[in-house]
XYZ file of N, CA, C and O in Angstrom:
652
model
N -26.009 18.359 71.150
C -27.105 17.779 70.317
C -26.611 18.417 69.023
O -26.449 17.910 68.046
N -27.180 19.775 69.064
C -26.804 20.470 68.051
C -25.791 20.562 67.212
O -25.567 20.410 66.421
N -24.833 20.570 68.163
C -23.217 20.529 67.321
C -22.591 19.167 66.679
O -22.369 19.514 65.706
N -23.120 18.338 67.302
C -22.855 16.997 66.813
C -23.489 16.778 65.458
O -23.317 16.382 64.407
N -24.787 17.201 65.427
C -25.584 17.233 64.196
C -25.189 18.298 62.967
O -24.802 17.624 61.799
N -24.730 19.419 63.477
C -23.889 20.112 62.432
C -22.744 19.695 61.949
O -22.233 19.546 60.939
N -21.850 18.809 63.079
C -20.751 18.319 62.377
C -20.976 17.358 61.505
O -20.216 17.041 60.563
N -22.034 16.566 61.538
C -22.243 15.454 60.667
C -22.797 16.074 59.686
O -22.498 15.534 58.383
N -23.523 16.979 59.357
C -23.970 17.371 58.284
C -22.754 18.248 57.474
O -22.817 18.067 56.283
N -21.949 18.752 58.044
C -20.992 19.515 57.357
C -19.944 18.162 56.810
O -19.633 18.499 55.705
N -19.710 17.171 57.430
C -18.815 16.006 56.864
C -19.676 15.343 55.803
O -18.998 15.067 54.633
N -20.822 15.205 55.881
C -21.541 14.856 54.739
C -21.590 15.508 53.255
O -21.414 15.177 52.229
N -21.561 16.829 53.815
C -21.472 17.689 52.343
C -20.119 18.091 51.915
O -20.050 17.978 50.862
N -19.216 17.966 52.583
C -17.935 17.771 52.218
C -17.720 16.753 51.671
O -16.939 16.568 50.402
N -17.943 15.388 52.037
C -18.082 14.073 51.106
C -18.518 14.290 49.857
O -18.207 13.849 48.812
N -19.802 14.869 49.817
C -20.449 14.931 48.495
C -20.022 16.054 47.661
O -19.871 15.788 46.457
N -18.940 16.802 48.239
C -18.702 17.939 47.301
C -17.137 17.478 46.553
O -16.500 18.080 45.867
N -16.817 16.270 47.276
C -15.134 16.105 46.557
C -15.381 14.866 45.404
O -15.338 13.663 45.836
N -15.908 14.942 44.032
C -15.775 13.964 43.267
C -14.866 13.306 42.832
O -14.875 12.265 42.502
N -13.672 13.390 43.309
C -12.623 12.955 42.961
C -12.379 11.741 43.878
O -11.790 10.799 43.377
N -12.904 11.451 45.197
C -12.537 10.626 45.838
C -12.963 9.396 45.436
O -12.889 8.129 45.065
N -14.731 9.503 45.267
C -15.292 8.492 44.841
C -14.862 7.679 43.374
O -14.773 6.480 43.021
N -14.050 8.569 42.403
C -13.959 7.977 41.090
C -12.523 7.332 41.271
O -12.335 6.408 40.524
N -11.844 7.494 42.019
C -10.627 6.826 42.398
C -10.649 5.380 42.986
O -9.816 4.497 43.046
N -11.690 5.383 44.030
C -11.775 4.362 44.989
C -12.270 2.919 44.027
O -11.660 2.075 44.440
N -13.176 3.096 43.433
C -13.686 1.557 42.617
C -12.496 1.086 41.942
O -11.933 2.041 40.872
N -12.410 -0.036 41.708
C -11.406 -0.732 41.162
C -11.831 -0.684 39.408
O -11.280 -1.370 38.517
N -13.296 -0.752 39.216
C -13.845 -1.039 37.989
C -13.075 0.232 36.853
O -13.237 0.112 35.959
N -13.028 1.506 37.768
C -12.185 2.575 36.760
C -10.850 2.336 36.109
O -10.620 3.007 35.189
N -10.257 1.037 36.498
C -8.881 0.688 36.312
C -8.717 0.465 34.682
O -8.300 1.104 33.873
N -9.878 -0.084 34.127
C -9.920 -0.394 32.735
C -10.104 0.933 32.007
O -9.484 1.026 30.702
N -10.865 1.912 32.295
C -10.913 2.937 31.576
C -9.447 3.674 31.449
O -9.358 4.449 30.389
N -9.086 3.756 32.479
C -7.604 4.471 32.567
C -6.564 3.683 31.417
O -5.958 4.407 30.607
N -6.879 2.519 31.169
C -6.236 1.682 30.011
C -6.608 1.868 28.755
O -5.777 1.876 27.665
N -7.833 2.420 28.397
C -8.377 2.595 27.339
C -8.097 4.091 27.138
O -8.804 5.045 25.803
N -7.272 4.737 27.731
C -7.242 6.327 27.296
C -6.238 6.421 25.963
O -5.990 5.640 25.465
N -6.198 7.709 25.759
C -5.181 8.076 24.644
C -3.990 9.064 24.987
O -4.150 9.943 25.983
N -2.644 8.740 24.618
C -1.595 9.245 24.932
C -1.412 10.398 23.928
O -1.824 9.968 22.561
N -0.576 11.393 24.182
C -0.286 12.596 23.248
C 0.984 12.824 23.485
O 1.605 12.676 24.752
N 1.914 12.534 22.168
C 3.288 13.274 22.318
C 3.721 14.067 21.155
O 2.838 14.471 20.319
N 4.610 15.117 21.731
C 5.169 16.089 20.788
C 4.122 16.838 20.039
O 4.120 17.482 18.937
N 3.686 17.614 20.987
C 2.365 18.691 21.002
C 3.490 20.040 20.792
O 4.100 20.228 21.578
N 2.717 20.644 19.549
C 3.669 21.975 19.309
C 2.606 22.801 18.414
O 1.861 22.060 17.558
N 2.832 23.848 18.200
C 2.175 24.880 17.279
C 3.217 25.723 16.493
O 4.334 26.143 17.141
N 2.737 26.389 15.578
C 3.463 27.160 14.844
C 3.267 28.529 15.422
O 2.177 29.061 15.917
N 4.451 29.481 15.337
C 4.071 30.695 15.634
C 3.226 31.374 14.763
O 3.527 31.194 13.425
N 1.987 32.270 15.208
C 1.108 33.059 14.306
C 1.633 34.482 14.251
O 2.551 34.974 14.873
N 1.433 34.838 12.759
C 2.082 36.194 12.723
C 1.101 37.133 13.077
O 0.078 37.004 13.426
N 1.394 38.545 13.622
C 0.467 39.555 14.498
C -0.556 39.537 13.569
O -0.648 39.557 12.144
N -1.739 39.493 14.140
C -3.186 39.869 13.393
C -3.773 38.786 12.936
O -4.598 38.420 12.403
N -3.124 37.522 12.933
C -3.482 36.328 12.359
C -4.777 35.876 13.392
O -4.807 36.041 14.398
N -5.625 35.157 12.836
C -7.041 34.967 13.720
C -6.805 33.427 13.681
O -8.147 32.575 14.467
N -6.019 32.635 12.989
C -5.998 30.945 12.946
C -4.693 30.956 13.398
O -3.705 31.489 12.887
N -4.432 29.235 14.091
C -3.192 29.149 14.056
C -2.790 27.637 13.982
O -3.976 27.001 14.208
N -1.962 26.704 13.534
C -1.625 25.661 13.430
C -1.044 24.838 14.495
O -0.180 25.221 15.110
N -1.448 23.744 14.910
C -0.842 22.796 15.761
C -0.595 21.557 15.436
O -1.830 20.977 14.958
N 0.111 20.495 16.335
C 0.317 19.270 15.562
C 0.779 18.302 16.975
O 0.980 18.974 18.072
N 0.350 16.970 16.820
C 0.640 16.080 18.020
C 0.664 14.702 17.145
O -0.112 14.773 15.963
N 1.292 14.017 18.100
C 0.920 12.272 17.995
C -0.086 11.584 18.939
O 0.029 11.779 20.057
N -0.953 11.129 18.365
C -1.699 10.783 19.341
C -1.727 9.091 19.379
O -1.795 8.681 18.089
N -1.869 8.034 20.321
C -1.810 6.905 20.164
C -3.065 6.221 21.326
O -2.976 6.742 22.433
N -3.946 5.955 20.322
C -5.357 5.396 21.818
C -5.192 3.664 21.721
O -4.641 2.851 20.938
N -5.256 3.351 23.033
C -5.199 2.167 23.360
C -6.409 1.266 22.762
O -6.072 -0.208 22.440
N -7.531 1.638 22.339
C -8.627 0.890 21.753
C -9.053 2.056 20.641
O -8.586 3.147 20.561
N -9.689 1.254 19.493
C -10.110 2.326 18.525
C -11.015 3.336 18.990
O -11.784 3.336 20.042
N -10.747 4.522 18.918
C -11.379 5.720 19.113
C -11.396 6.807 17.842
O -11.024 6.386 16.817
N -11.837 7.828 18.108
C -11.879 8.914 17.243
C -11.689 10.380 18.417
O -12.229 10.421 19.049
N -10.619 11.136 17.597
C -10.618 12.495 18.044
C -11.463 13.454 17.360
O -11.556 13.451 16.145
N -12.282 14.103 18.572
C -13.566 14.385 17.766
C -13.475 16.100 18.117
O -14.363 16.698 17.286
N -12.144 16.840 18.726
C -12.337 18.049 18.648
C -11.575 18.427 20.009
O -10.642 17.614 20.696
N -11.841 19.454 20.595
C -11.039 20.101 21.580
C -11.525 21.409 21.873
O -12.104 22.084 21.326
N -10.626 22.054 22.652
C -10.757 23.335 23.171
C -9.284 23.869 23.884
O -8.344 23.396 23.937
N -9.171 25.215 23.714
C -7.938 25.917 24.312
C -8.435 26.996 24.650
O -9.270 28.021 24.068
N -7.832 27.686 25.860
C -8.442 29.154 26.187
C -7.540 30.207 25.211
O -7.955 31.270 25.428
N -6.641 29.503 24.627
C -6.169 30.693 23.569
C -6.911 31.065 22.315
O -6.402 31.938 21.326
N -8.073 30.214 21.807
C -8.704 30.432 20.710
C -10.261 30.034 21.114
O -10.701 29.339 21.941
N -10.968 30.759 19.900
C -12.593 30.565 20.135
C -13.006 28.805 20.055
O -13.853 28.470 20.763
N -11.914 28.083 19.056
C -12.495 26.755 18.884
C -11.148 26.163 18.405
O -10.190 26.839 18.042
N -10.880 24.834 18.346
C -10.113 23.895 18.036
C -10.841 22.983 17.468
O -11.767 22.291 17.686
N -10.175 22.734 15.977
C -10.836 22.068 15.041
C -9.567 21.076 14.236
O -8.761 21.361 14.514
N -10.398 19.996 13.987
C -9.177 18.900 13.407
C -9.762 19.083 12.009
O -10.591 19.144 11.356
N -8.130 19.148 11.195
C -8.408 19.528 9.566
C -7.673 18.470 9.140
O -6.761 17.912 9.553
N -7.963 18.376 7.837
C -7.271 17.607 6.917
C -6.811 18.057 5.802
O -7.257 19.173 5.315
N -5.702 18.050 5.163
C -5.090 18.542 3.776
C -5.355 17.416 2.696
O -5.027 16.391 3.095
N -6.034 17.548 1.472
C -5.838 16.753 0.260
C -5.574 17.583 -1.029
O -6.043 18.898 -0.479
N -5.404 16.901 -2.102
C -5.249 17.447 -2.970
C -6.333 17.112 -3.709
O -7.036 15.622 -4.292
N -7.049 18.061 -4.546
C -8.304 17.996 -5.148
C -7.805 18.818 -6.731
O -7.688 19.658 -6.400
N -7.892 18.187 -7.754
C -7.838 18.979 -8.999
C -6.297 19.703 -9.020
O -6.180 20.633 -9.518
N -5.213 19.003 -8.689
C -3.758 19.547 -8.355
C -3.990 20.857 -7.288
O -2.983 21.422 -7.449
N -4.927 20.980 -6.629
C -4.757 22.011 -5.538
C -4.957 21.475 -4.353
O -5.558 20.593 -3.829
N -3.992 21.920 -3.151
C -3.992 21.393 -1.885
C -5.497 22.377 -1.150
O -5.851 23.464 -1.400
N -6.312 21.403 -0.524
C -7.389 21.838 0.068
C -7.207 21.561 1.746
O -7.279 20.436 2.011
N -7.767 22.254 2.388
C -8.109 21.903 3.549
C -9.268 22.066 4.055
O -10.132 23.349 3.736
N -9.742 20.883 5.015
C -11.307 20.792 5.127
C -11.275 20.536 6.737
O -10.405 19.635 7.104
N -12.560 20.675 7.257
C -12.471 20.267 8.983
C -13.000 18.874 8.878
O -14.036 18.569 7.787
N -12.825 18.139 9.523
C -12.955 16.817 9.680
C -14.171 16.759 10.861
O -13.674 16.459 12.074
N -15.276 17.085 10.404
C -16.288 17.183 11.267
C -16.963 15.846 12.036
O -17.400 15.974 13.133
N -16.610 14.913 11.483
C -16.812 13.554 12.207
C -15.527 13.176 13.062
O -15.770 12.049 13.592
N -14.611 13.830 12.883
C -13.564 13.586 13.725
C -12.697 12.839 12.762
O -12.547 12.306 11.796
N -11.452 12.244 13.771
C -9.992 11.834 12.921
C -10.029 10.489 13.455
O -9.908 10.315 14.829
N -10.131 8.877 12.943
C -9.939 7.882 13.455
C -8.568 7.787 14.236
O -7.781 8.315 13.567
N -8.864 7.017 15.174
C -7.398 6.339 16.050
C -7.544 5.013 16.077
O -8.037 4.639 17.137
N -7.022 4.209 15.336
C -6.825 2.701 15.295
C -6.100 2.420 16.563
O -5.047 2.855 16.642
N -6.535 1.280 17.259
C -6.054 0.893 18.517
C -4.699 0.663 18.485
O -3.985 0.053 17.532
N -3.408 1.076 19.365
C -2.291 0.647 19.190
C -1.486 1.383 18.099
O 0.046 1.228 18.338
N -1.786 2.157 17.063
C -1.382 3.018 16.161
C -1.032 4.506 16.385
O -1.797 4.925 16.480
N 0.074 4.846 16.199
C 0.400 6.302 16.409
C -0.295 7.185 15.052
O 0.001 6.833 14.220
N -0.854 7.951 15.536
C -1.556 8.903 14.526
C -0.986 10.176 14.652
O -1.161 11.005 15.406
N -0.034 10.804 13.614
C 0.800 11.912 13.606
C -0.063 13.072 12.893
O -0.635 13.030 11.838
N -0.113 14.085 13.359
C -1.045 15.262 13.342
C 0.298 16.153 12.753
O 0.925 16.640 13.721
N 0.435 16.335 11.341
C 1.800 17.136 11.265
C 1.683 18.391 10.009
O 0.540 18.031 9.237
N 2.673 18.976 10.000
C 2.472 20.069 8.813
C 2.179 19.159 7.318
O 3.054 18.334 7.326
N 1.256 19.775 6.642
C 1.200 19.383 5.258
C 0.038 17.822 5.268
O -0.267 17.353 4.012
N -0.329 17.850 6.496
C -1.303 16.520 6.482
C -2.440 16.941 7.470
O -2.836 18.167 7.732
N -2.791 16.014 8.109
C -4.001 16.108 9.135
C -3.491 17.059 10.341
O -2.294 16.868 10.769
N -3.995 17.892 10.796
C -3.310 18.879 11.753
C -4.538 19.597 12.621
O -5.716 19.301 12.666
N -4.291 20.422 13.713
C -5.129 21.071 14.512
C -5.248 22.487 13.813
O -3.961 23.046 13.817
N -6.651 23.131 13.985
C -6.500 24.617 13.806
C -7.173 25.199 15.007
O -8.332 24.785 15.433
N -6.329 26.495 15.567
C -6.994 27.092 16.524
C -7.616 28.089 15.787
O -6.787 29.244 15.034
N -9.088 28.483 15.897
C -9.622 29.427 15.252
C -10.246 30.398 16.042
O -10.662 30.363 17.500
N -9.793 31.734 15.675
C -10.266 32.990 16.489
C -9.286 33.010 17.639
O -9.594 33.004 18.965
N -8.014 33.155 17.627
C -6.793 33.457 18.372
C -7.136 34.513 19.019
O -7.575 35.614 18.786
N -7.002 34.566 20.593
C -7.327 35.478 21.518
C -5.919 36.618 21.371
O -5.992 37.573 21.851
N -4.654 35.850 21.254
C -3.358 36.515 20.740
C -2.675 35.882 20.012
O -2.786 34.507 19.825
N -1.565 36.328 19.293
C -0.796 35.777 18.430
C 0.063 34.538 19.375
O 0.290 34.899 20.381
N 0.343 33.480 18.693
C 1.198 32.322 19.452
C 2.742 32.876 19.149
O 2.996 32.912 17.960
N 3.254 33.070 20.133
C 4.681 33.475 20.228
C 5.690 32.081 20.450
O 5.406 31.377 21.578
N 6.812 32.098 19.349
C 7.918 31.130 19.783
C 8.049 31.499 21.256
O 8.552 32.150 21.686
N 8.590 30.039 21.815
C 8.928 30.098 23.087
C 7.840 29.683 24.109
O 8.256 29.349 25.371
N 6.531 30.049 23.962
C 5.649 29.978 24.756
C 4.910 28.568 24.495
O 5.163 27.785 23.946
N 4.072 28.154 25.891
C 3.273 26.913 25.649
C 1.747 27.294 25.899
O 1.547 28.226 26.196
N 1.237 26.433 24.876
C -0.432 26.752 24.860
C -0.718 25.480 25.224
O -0.488 24.266 24.874
N -1.722 25.501 26.381
C -2.703 24.383 26.702
C -3.802 23.824 25.484
O -4.361 24.545 25.205
N -3.617 22.798 25.170
C -4.882 22.112 24.313
C -5.415 20.864 24.855
O -4.719 19.770 25.480
N -6.470 20.978 24.695
C -7.159 19.993 25.610
C -8.200 19.276 24.081
O -8.980 19.817 23.671
N -7.813 17.720 24.298
C -8.671 17.007 23.152
C -9.873 16.169 23.790
O -9.556 15.816 24.534
N -10.715 16.139 22.776
C -11.936 15.592 23.279
C -11.912 14.027 22.251
O -11.453 14.308 21.138
N -12.144 13.145 22.744
C -12.356 11.835 21.894
C -13.699 11.351 22.038
O -14.678 11.288 23.044
N -14.143 10.250 21.164
C -15.486 9.768 21.194
C -15.802 8.711 22.500
O -16.642 8.750 23.040
N -14.576 8.153 22.674
C -14.749 7.082 23.908
C -13.568 7.513 25.150
O -14.168 7.398 26.362
N -12.392 7.746 24.986
C -11.478 8.089 25.908
C -11.766 9.379 26.769
O -12.426 10.236 26.044
N -11.329 9.727 27.796
C -11.560 10.636 28.598
C -10.908 11.923 27.895
O -9.902 11.482 27.502
N -11.124 13.191 28.074
C -10.316 14.458 27.368
C -9.129 14.140 28.225
O -9.034 13.924 29.177
N -8.170 14.891 27.457
C -6.756 15.072 27.836
C -6.127 16.382 27.663
O -6.717 16.940 26.495
N -5.523 17.190 28.370
C -4.783 18.596 28.092
C -3.412 18.070 28.004
O -2.849 17.349 29.070
N -2.482 18.836 27.257
C -1.320 18.702 26.903
C -0.793 20.478 26.567
O -1.809 20.959 26.446
N 0.332 20.315 26.954
C 1.030 21.918 26.805
C 1.904 21.557 25.409
O 2.891 21.078 25.594
N 1.590 22.714 24.383
C 2.237 22.395 23.162
C 3.000 23.452 23.109
O 2.873 24.948 23.662
N 4.363 23.384 22.722
C 5.611 24.350 22.507
C 5.074 24.992 21.187
O 4.988 24.415 20.273
N 5.194 26.263 21.369
C 5.284 27.268 20.258
C 6.605 27.412 19.490
O 7.550 27.708 20.139
N 6.825 26.927 18.430
C 8.070 27.060 17.981
C 7.845 26.688 16.500
O 7.084 26.469 15.641
N 9.018 27.071 15.552
C 9.214 26.935 14.073
C 9.206 25.401 13.813
O 9.917 24.687 14.667
N 8.682 24.719 12.853
C 8.785 23.517 12.437
C 10.070 23.321 12.240
O 10.999 24.056 11.805
N 10.636 22.054 12.164
C 12.250 21.501 12.154
C 12.088 21.442 10.439
O 11.640 21.084 9.590
N 13.205 21.889 10.079
C 13.741 22.017 8.726
C 13.794 20.510 8.217
O 14.400 19.527 8.818
N 13.039 20.135 7.009
C 13.328 18.848 6.202
C 14.585 18.561 6.156
O 14.923 17.278 6.367
N 15.743 19.364 5.637
C 17.026 18.718 5.607
C 17.575 18.479 6.521
O 18.218 17.374 6.824
N 17.389 18.806 7.883
C 17.986 18.530 9.143
C 17.146 17.156 9.531
O 17.909 16.377 10.193
N 16.052 17.130 9.390
C 15.467 15.644 9.907
C 15.493 14.467 9.126
O 15.868 13.392 9.264
N 15.825 14.887 7.812
C 15.834 13.614 6.535
C 16.962 13.614 5.605
O 16.993 12.840 4.716
N 18.057 14.370 6.265
C 19.175 14.517 5.212
C 19.045 15.187 4.343
O 17.761 15.714 4.013
N 19.918 15.936 3.265
C 20.033 16.371 2.348
C 18.943 15.906 0.944
O 18.977 14.772 0.814
N 18.218 16.777 0.523
C 17.499 16.471 -0.675
C 17.961 16.893 -1.949
O 18.451 18.032 -2.278
């Protein structure tokens, strides 16, 4: 009798410790998957030795209206969403503390010279050829993690023809 009781207790504790099974079973979870955000073309610039910050870029597309609120990476103390804007003829970079709007179905590109991600407090330089995991957090959608390639930006002349 004690053996059957011990086996039953073990089976119950194992079932309780496996959160992935209940989350996949209900069909009510299916709409949440449709409301996710997709990320493409994630990359970061190589950082000079000694630099404490680095820039990363990605294109995000949300299925429903959402907002990129921030994120994290094991490679830096924090990941912030920044915008570039011109004030009094000077380019100024500021953190979007309220997050970046992601209108439903529209690709929102975070790119050099515009909105971008800043890795603050780098643990080591970002070296060309490596990949960096970036986890993005949203107001509504579940967090996603992407592998960003560290590389030099493409030359404008190569992407858009001669200027």
